Structures are given as structure tokens and as C-alpha cells.
Amino acid sequence: MTPLPDRFCPRDGTRVPMDSLAWCCPACRGPLDLDFAPTPASLKSLVGRVNSLWRYAECLPLATPSVSLGEGRTPLIPLNDGVSAKLDFLMPTLSFKDRGAVMLAELALRLSPRRVVADSSGNAGTAIAAYCARAQLPCTVYVPDGTSAKKLEQIGAHGARLEVVPGDREAAARAARAAADEEGTFYASHVFNPYFLHGTKTYVHELWEDLGGRLPEVLVVPVGNGTLLLGAALAVAELYAAGLIDRRPALYAVQSAAVAPLAHAWEEGADDLVGVTPMAPTVAEGIAIPSPPRARQILRAVRESGGAFLTVTEDQIRHAQRDLASRGLYVESTGVACWAAVREGVPGNRTAVVPLCGAGLKTGLARAEEESSGP
């Protein structure tokens, strides 16, 4: 079996052996990155390979998967003349989080922990629960009070233990991290564990293959903790370094206007979060993260790509969800944020791809406040 690469702290350089269950930098408690710089395969060499994200084996830090559910290779369809959508809600657990969850479950299986813990606003938790079930690993998922009932049902159906934490998304994360410090525990964190990012990057590798060896001018990505955006940045860097693309697409990060700490930092020209962002109600629950641990990396990735931050209102999200449904695509409210941001035009009239990240069955239609409160 190929040795696992080491992890390191991007802030202070502290290194962590990959066979360790340590989930964060022991010096600063920050998230870790992976010491891994692969070279992607050419288009021609991909022909005839397995029809899942594991076809990009050269770019994955784990090989020969045992817990795969056939994740990846989701369709790419046009929405209008300049914008296409990648249908990542057609994953096995109905969200893009499967791309990273399969990597974490595969890693956990190799490290043989006593138990797996995760925290989530829903989709990451359902994905971790499903892949742990596939790997026959005991799993506990911490979720905030108010998480969609359908997501809770899905997590429980996969056999995971549910811990509903009073408070917001940050409260659930704190509870999970406290549990993660217990001996023999693998923290399947989609934020702190870099293996998750190396799973989400396959989103861009697939786009590159689907578009015949090129990428759109703009990648529009929803951002809460930033795992899809940072994965996209990794893939773009890999393809560019290998000479498989001759230009890098701009990364446009989309946040809900109700909870937009990164967009605020961007407007201030800051390299990190500015002030304290209060948690406010939003139908985009999956990206309502007031203090993302990888904030500096996210801001830097967007800046270096020549991209920008966009915010969308609750009404824009609701209208975008109904618009997509009228086109045959039933997507959860968080998953339509990117379409809400660009449905009336991409900045500079450039070509773009948006991810539709989660199925509408997970949350139902987002309703206006007056609708949900009733007469």
C-alpha cells in the first residue's frame, strides 16, 4: 500500500505524521494541508477508466478504494448561453459532499480508529454517515438545533448516532472538536482535514474532462467553510502546473447576504476575517458559517485567481430555486445560491459553471417568512 503523505500547518509549518489521529495543528490549532503535489493524467489516458471520481487516481492521495459508492462523474448541462450547471445533487447521498466524505471514510478505515465523529449543518453529516456505514465504522454526527428534519432522518437512517447541539453551526463544531480530542477518535472534519479538499477538487477535474481539456472563464462556487472553492483551487493549480490548461479561471465565491463574513472581509480589502459576524436566519443554511477556519486561504485563493465575492439575498435565493425547478432541476436552497448570483449575467459576460450542490428533497422549497408563519 502506498504510504500516506504527511500533513502540515499552512500558518506555521508544523508537520503532523499522516498515521496520527491528530486533527489540527498542535501548535496553533488551525486546519492542516497535505504535502502532496500530483501530476494529472492526460485526456487520452482517461479513456476507459472507472466511471467515478477515482478515475483521477494520479491526483488522489489514496488509491484502490474499498468504500466507494460510485460517486462523481455528475452531468454538466447548459442553463443559458454562457452558464452551465454541474448536477452534483445527483451524488449517492444527494450532495457534492460525497466527493470529500469518501476520502475521509477511506482514510479512517486505514487508520482504524475506535470511532468517527463529524459536525455538519446537514449534507456533510449525511455523507460522512453514509460512507462510514459503507466502511462499517461507528459514527457520531453533531448538528445544530434547527437542522433540516430530512437531513436528520437521512443521517440516522445510515446508522450514525445523532447529537443535536443547542445553538448554531459554530456550537455544533465546538462540541465535535471536544469529542475529537478523545483518544482513538477520528475527526472526519470537512474543514480541518485536507483529504476532504482533495476529494472536492475532482469537481474541477471532471469539468476539465467534460469540456474537452479546458475550463470555463469563471468558476462560481458557494462558500461557507470554503471546501469546494479550495478544492477547485487545488485542481486548477494541478492542471495548470502540468500544462493541461493555459489559463486559470477566475473564482467567484458566493455567500448569503445574511451571513457573509468573507464577503465583508473582501470588501474591506482584508487578508482575514474582520470583526464578528452574527448568525442570522437564512434559507442557505449550508453556507451560514460566521467564522470559517480557512478564511485566509479562501480570500487568498479568490484574490490570486482574479475573482471576487458575490452575495445573494433571501428573495434572490427563493426565486432562483423556483426558476431552476421550472427548468426541471429541484435543488435545495443552499445549492441554488450560485445560480441566484449569476442568473441575470456573469460579470464581464464570461462563460461560467455553477454547481448545484444538494437535492431539493433535503429541505423542500424555501418559503418567504410570511408564507412559513401562516395566517
PDB file of C-alpha atoms in Angstrom, residues 110-249:
ATOM      1  CA  ARG A 110      -6.871   2.673   7.113  1.00  0.00           C
ATOM      2  CA  LEU A 111      -6.191   4.345  10.461  1.00  0.00           C
ATOM      3  CA  SER A 112      -8.603   2.017  12.379  1.00  0.00           C
ATOM      4  CA  PRO A 113      -9.980   4.467  14.979  1.00  0.00           C
ATOM      5  CA  ARG A 114     -12.314   3.462  17.790  1.00  0.00           C
ATOM      6  CA  ARG A 115     -14.961   5.814  16.391  1.00  0.00           C
ATOM      7  CA  VAL A 116     -15.554   8.593  13.867  1.00  0.00           C
ATOM      8  CA  VAL A 117     -17.082  11.973  14.718  1.00  0.00           C
ATOM      9  CA  ALA A 118     -18.197  14.774  12.429  1.00  0.00           C
ATOM     10  CA  ASP A 119     -20.061  18.061  12.625  1.00  0.00           C
ATOM     11  CA  SER A 120     -22.348  19.446   9.968  1.00  0.00           C
ATOM     12  CA  SER A 121     -25.326  21.590   9.085  1.00  0.00           C
ATOM     13  CA  GLY A 122     -26.619  18.526   7.302  1.00  0.00           C
ATOM     14  CA  ASN A 123     -25.097  17.483   3.988  1.00  0.00           C
ATOM     15  CA  ALA A 124     -21.572  16.715   5.170  1.00  0.00           C
ATOM     16  CA  GLY A 125     -23.080  14.771   8.050  1.00  0.00           C
ATOM     17  CA  THR A 126     -25.258  12.663   5.771  1.00  0.00           C
ATOM     18  CA  ALA A 127     -22.290  11.951   3.512  1.00  0.00           C
ATOM     19  CA  ILE A 128     -19.960  11.004   6.389  1.00  0.00           C
ATOM     20  CA  ALA A 129     -22.693   8.819   7.914  1.00  0.00           C
ATOM     21  CA  ALA A 130     -23.280   7.008   4.603  1.00  0.00           C
ATOM     22  CA  TYR A 131     -19.627   6.320   3.878  1.00  0.00           C
ATOM     23  CA  CYS A 132     -18.950   5.241   7.449  1.00  0.00           C
ATOM     24  CA  ALA A 133     -21.847   2.822   7.089  1.00  0.00           C
ATOM     25  CA  ARG A 134     -20.243   1.544   3.905  1.00  0.00           C
ATOM     26  CA  ALA A 135     -16.929   1.121   5.766  1.00  0.00           C
ATOM     27  CA  GLN A 136     -18.657  -0.328   8.857  1.00  0.00           C
ATOM     28  CA  LEU A 137     -17.202   2.365  11.082  1.00  0.00           C
ATOM     29  CA  PRO A 138     -19.099   3.659  14.157  1.00  0.00           C
ATOM     30  CA  CYS A 139     -20.006   7.298  13.565  1.00  0.00           C
ATOM     31  CA  THR A 140     -21.417  10.203  15.582  1.00  0.00           C
ATOM     32  CA  VAL A 141     -22.584  13.391  13.840  1.00  0.00           C
ATOM     33  CA  TYR A 142     -23.029  16.683  15.700  1.00  0.00           C
ATOM     34  CA  VAL A 143     -25.589  19.032  14.145  1.00  0.00           C
ATOM     35  CA  PRO A 144     -27.006  22.387  15.238  1.00  0.00           C
ATOM     36  CA  ASP A 145     -30.531  22.751  16.526  1.00  0.00           C
ATOM     37  CA  GLY A 146     -32.790  23.630  13.597  1.00  0.00           C
ATOM     38  CA  THR A 147     -31.102  21.382  11.003  1.00  0.00           C
ATOM     39  CA  SER A 148     -33.498  20.191   8.297  1.00  0.00           C
ATOM     40  CA  ALA A 149     -35.601  17.254   9.520  1.00  0.00           C
ATOM     41  CA  LYS A 150     -34.974  15.372   6.286  1.00  0.00           C
ATOM     42  CA  LYS A 151     -31.215  15.649   6.743  1.00  0.00           C
ATOM     43  CA  LEU A 152     -31.513  14.375  10.309  1.00  0.00           C
ATOM     44  CA  GLU A 153     -33.603  11.470   9.074  1.00  0.00           C
ATOM     45  CA  GLN A 154     -31.008  10.621   6.439  1.00  0.00           C
ATOM     46  CA  ILE A 155     -28.116  10.699   8.935  1.00  0.00           C
ATOM     47  CA  GLY A 156     -29.990   8.423  11.311  1.00  0.00           C
ATOM     48  CA  ALA A 157     -31.035   6.063   8.531  1.00  0.00           C
ATOM     49  CA  HIS A 158     -27.367   5.363   7.807  1.00  0.00           C
ATOM     50  CA  GLY A 159     -26.919   4.208  11.402  1.00  0.00           C
ATOM     51  CA  ALA A 160     -24.984   7.185  12.734  1.00  0.00           C
ATOM     52  CA  ARG A 161     -25.571   8.476  16.234  1.00  0.00           C
ATOM     53  CA  LEU A 162     -27.046  11.973  16.157  1.00  0.00           C
ATOM     54  CA  GLU A 163     -26.056  14.657  18.643  1.00  0.00           C
ATOM     55  CA  VAL A 164     -28.283  17.707  18.215  1.00  0.00           C
ATOM     56  CA  VAL A 165     -26.480  20.649  19.802  1.00  0.00           C
ATOM     57  CA  PRO A 166     -28.409  23.663  21.123  1.00  0.00           C
ATOM     58  CA  GLY A 167     -27.295  26.784  19.290  1.00  0.00           C
ATOM     59  CA  ASP A 168     -25.848  27.479  15.861  1.00  0.00           C
ATOM     60  CA  ARG A 169     -23.430  25.799  13.467  1.00  0.00           C
ATOM     61  CA  GLU A 170     -20.414  27.005  15.475  1.00  0.00           C
ATOM     62  CA  ALA A 171     -21.806  25.391  18.633  1.00  0.00           C
ATOM     63  CA  ALA A 172     -22.043  22.042  16.841  1.00  0.00           C
ATOM     64  CA  ALA A 173     -18.464  22.413  15.628  1.00  0.00           C
ATOM     65  CA  ARG A 174     -17.185  23.152  19.143  1.00  0.00           C
ATOM     66  CA  ALA A 175     -18.935  20.062  20.501  1.00  0.00           C
ATOM     67  CA  ALA A 176     -17.476  17.842  17.787  1.00  0.00           C
ATOM     68  CA  ARG A 177     -13.960  19.198  18.305  1.00  0.00           C
ATOM     69  CA  ALA A 178     -14.174  18.483  22.026  1.00  0.00           C
ATOM     70  CA  ALA A 179     -15.147  14.892  21.204  1.00  0.00           C
ATOM     71  CA  ALA A 180     -12.385  14.704  18.585  1.00  0.00           C
ATOM     72  CA  ASP A 181      -9.742  15.232  21.265  1.00  0.00           C
ATOM     73  CA  GLU A 182     -10.721  11.960  22.959  1.00  0.00           C
ATOM     74  CA  GLU A 183      -8.332   9.041  22.442  1.00  0.00           C
ATOM     75  CA  GLY A 184      -8.998   6.758  19.492  1.00  0.00           C
ATOM     76  CA  THR A 185     -11.268   9.251  17.714  1.00  0.00           C
ATOM     77  CA  PHE A 186     -11.019  10.139  14.031  1.00  0.00           C
ATOM     78  CA  TYR A 187     -12.438  13.603  13.347  1.00  0.00           C
ATOM     79  CA  ALA A 188     -13.972  13.430   9.881  1.00  0.00           C
ATOM     80  CA  SER A 189     -13.857  17.184   9.507  1.00  0.00           C
ATOM     81  CA  HIS A 190     -14.627  18.557   6.084  1.00  0.00           C
ATOM     82  CA  VAL A 191     -12.928  21.775   7.221  1.00  0.00           C
ATOM     83  CA  PHE A 192      -9.782  20.702   9.107  1.00  0.00           C
ATOM     84  CA  ASN A 193      -8.876  17.504   7.256  1.00  0.00           C
ATOM     85  CA  PRO A 194      -7.154  18.233   3.915  1.00  0.00           C
ATOM     86  CA  TYR A 195      -8.201  14.883   2.454  1.00  0.00           C
ATOM     87  CA  PHE A 196     -11.672  16.328   2.067  1.00  0.00           C
ATOM     88  CA  LEU A 197     -10.324  19.114  -0.159  1.00  0.00           C
ATOM     89  CA  HIS A 198      -8.509  16.559  -2.310  1.00  0.00           C
ATOM     90  CA  GLY A 199     -11.864  14.883  -2.825  1.00  0.00           C
ATOM     91  CA  THR A 200     -13.778  18.045  -3.717  1.00  0.00           C
ATOM     92  CA  LYS A 201     -11.130  19.031  -6.255  1.00  0.00           C
ATOM     93  CA  THR A 202     -12.388  16.234  -8.518  1.00  0.00           C
ATOM     94  CA  TYR A 203     -15.315  18.556  -9.312  1.00  0.00           C
ATOM     95  CA  VAL A 204     -12.910  20.623 -11.446  1.00  0.00           C
ATOM     96  CA  HIS A 205     -11.067  17.628 -12.876  1.00  0.00           C
ATOM     97  CA  GLU A 206     -14.425  16.392 -14.150  1.00  0.00           C
ATOM     98  CA  LEU A 207     -15.272  19.792 -15.637  1.00  0.00           C
ATOM     99  CA  TRP A 208     -11.927  19.833 -17.414  1.00  0.00           C
ATOM    100  CA  GLU A 209     -12.582  16.410 -18.892  1.00  0.00           C
ATOM    101  CA  ASP A 210     -16.214  17.175 -19.781  1.00  0.00           C
ATOM    102  CA  LEU A 211     -15.166  20.338 -21.607  1.00  0.00           C
ATOM    103  CA  GLY A 212     -12.533  18.535 -23.650  1.00  0.00           C
ATOM    104  CA  GLY A 213      -9.449  19.701 -21.790  1.00  0.00           C
ATOM    105  CA  ARG A 214     -10.419  23.256 -20.946  1.00  0.00           C
ATOM    106  CA  LEU A 215     -12.197  25.150 -18.167  1.00  0.00           C
ATOM    107  CA  PRO A 216     -14.741  27.996 -18.286  1.00  0.00           C
ATOM    108  CA  GLU A 217     -13.581  31.558 -17.766  1.00  0.00           C
ATOM    109  CA  VAL A 218     -15.300  31.675 -14.364  1.00  0.00           C
ATOM    110  CA  LEU A 219     -15.980  29.067 -11.703  1.00  0.00           C
ATOM    111  CA  VAL A 220     -18.830  30.230  -9.465  1.00  0.00           C
ATOM    112  CA  VAL A 221     -18.746  28.452  -6.092  1.00  0.00           C
ATOM    113  CA  PRO A 222     -20.861  28.720  -2.915  1.00  0.00           C
ATOM    114  CA  VAL A 223     -18.735  29.426   0.148  1.00  0.00           C
ATOM    115  CA  GLY A 224     -19.385  28.728   3.804  1.00  0.00           C
ATOM    116  CA  ASN A 225     -16.356  26.836   5.052  1.00  0.00           C
ATOM    117  CA  GLY A 226     -14.930  27.031   1.532  1.00  0.00           C
ATOM    118  CA  THR A 227     -14.205  23.344   0.927  1.00  0.00           C
ATOM    119  CA  LEU A 228     -15.443  23.294  -2.672  1.00  0.00           C
ATOM    120  CA  LEU A 229     -13.660  26.546  -3.543  1.00  0.00           C
ATOM    121  CA  LEU A 230     -10.350  25.424  -2.035  1.00  0.00           C
ATOM    122  CA  GLY A 231     -10.665  22.068  -3.752  1.00  0.00           C
ATOM    123  CA  ALA A 232     -11.298  23.874  -7.035  1.00  0.00           C
ATOM    124  CA  ALA A 233      -8.189  25.998  -6.493  1.00  0.00           C
ATOM    125  CA  LEU A 234      -6.129  22.845  -5.898  1.00  0.00           C
ATOM    126  CA  ALA A 235      -7.354  21.250  -9.127  1.00  0.00           C
ATOM    127  CA  VAL A 236      -6.756  24.393 -11.173  1.00  0.00           C
ATOM    128  CA  ALA A 237      -3.195  24.601  -9.831  1.00  0.00           C
ATOM    129  CA  GLU A 238      -2.561  20.941 -10.679  1.00  0.00           C
ATOM    130  CA  LEU A 239      -3.887  21.239 -14.228  1.00  0.00           C
ATOM    131  CA  TYR A 240      -2.000  24.486 -14.868  1.00  0.00           C
ATOM    132  CA  ALA A 241       1.299  23.169 -13.473  1.00  0.00           C
ATOM    133  CA  ALA A 242       1.001  20.122 -15.733  1.00  0.00           C
ATOM    134  CA  GLY A 243       0.426  22.322 -18.797  1.00  0.00           C
ATOM    135  CA  LEU A 244      -3.056  20.863 -19.304  1.00  0.00           C
ATOM    136  CA  ILE A 245      -4.682  24.327 -19.260  1.00  0.00           C
ATOM    137  CA  ASP A 246      -3.114  27.568 -20.483  1.00  0.00           C
ATOM    138  CA  ARG A 247      -5.087  29.943 -18.245  1.00  0.00           C
ATOM    139  CA  ARG A 248      -6.633  29.823 -14.803  1.00  0.00           C
ATOM    140  CA  PRO A 249     -10.357  30.570 -14.414  1.00  0.00           C
TER     141      PRO A 249
END
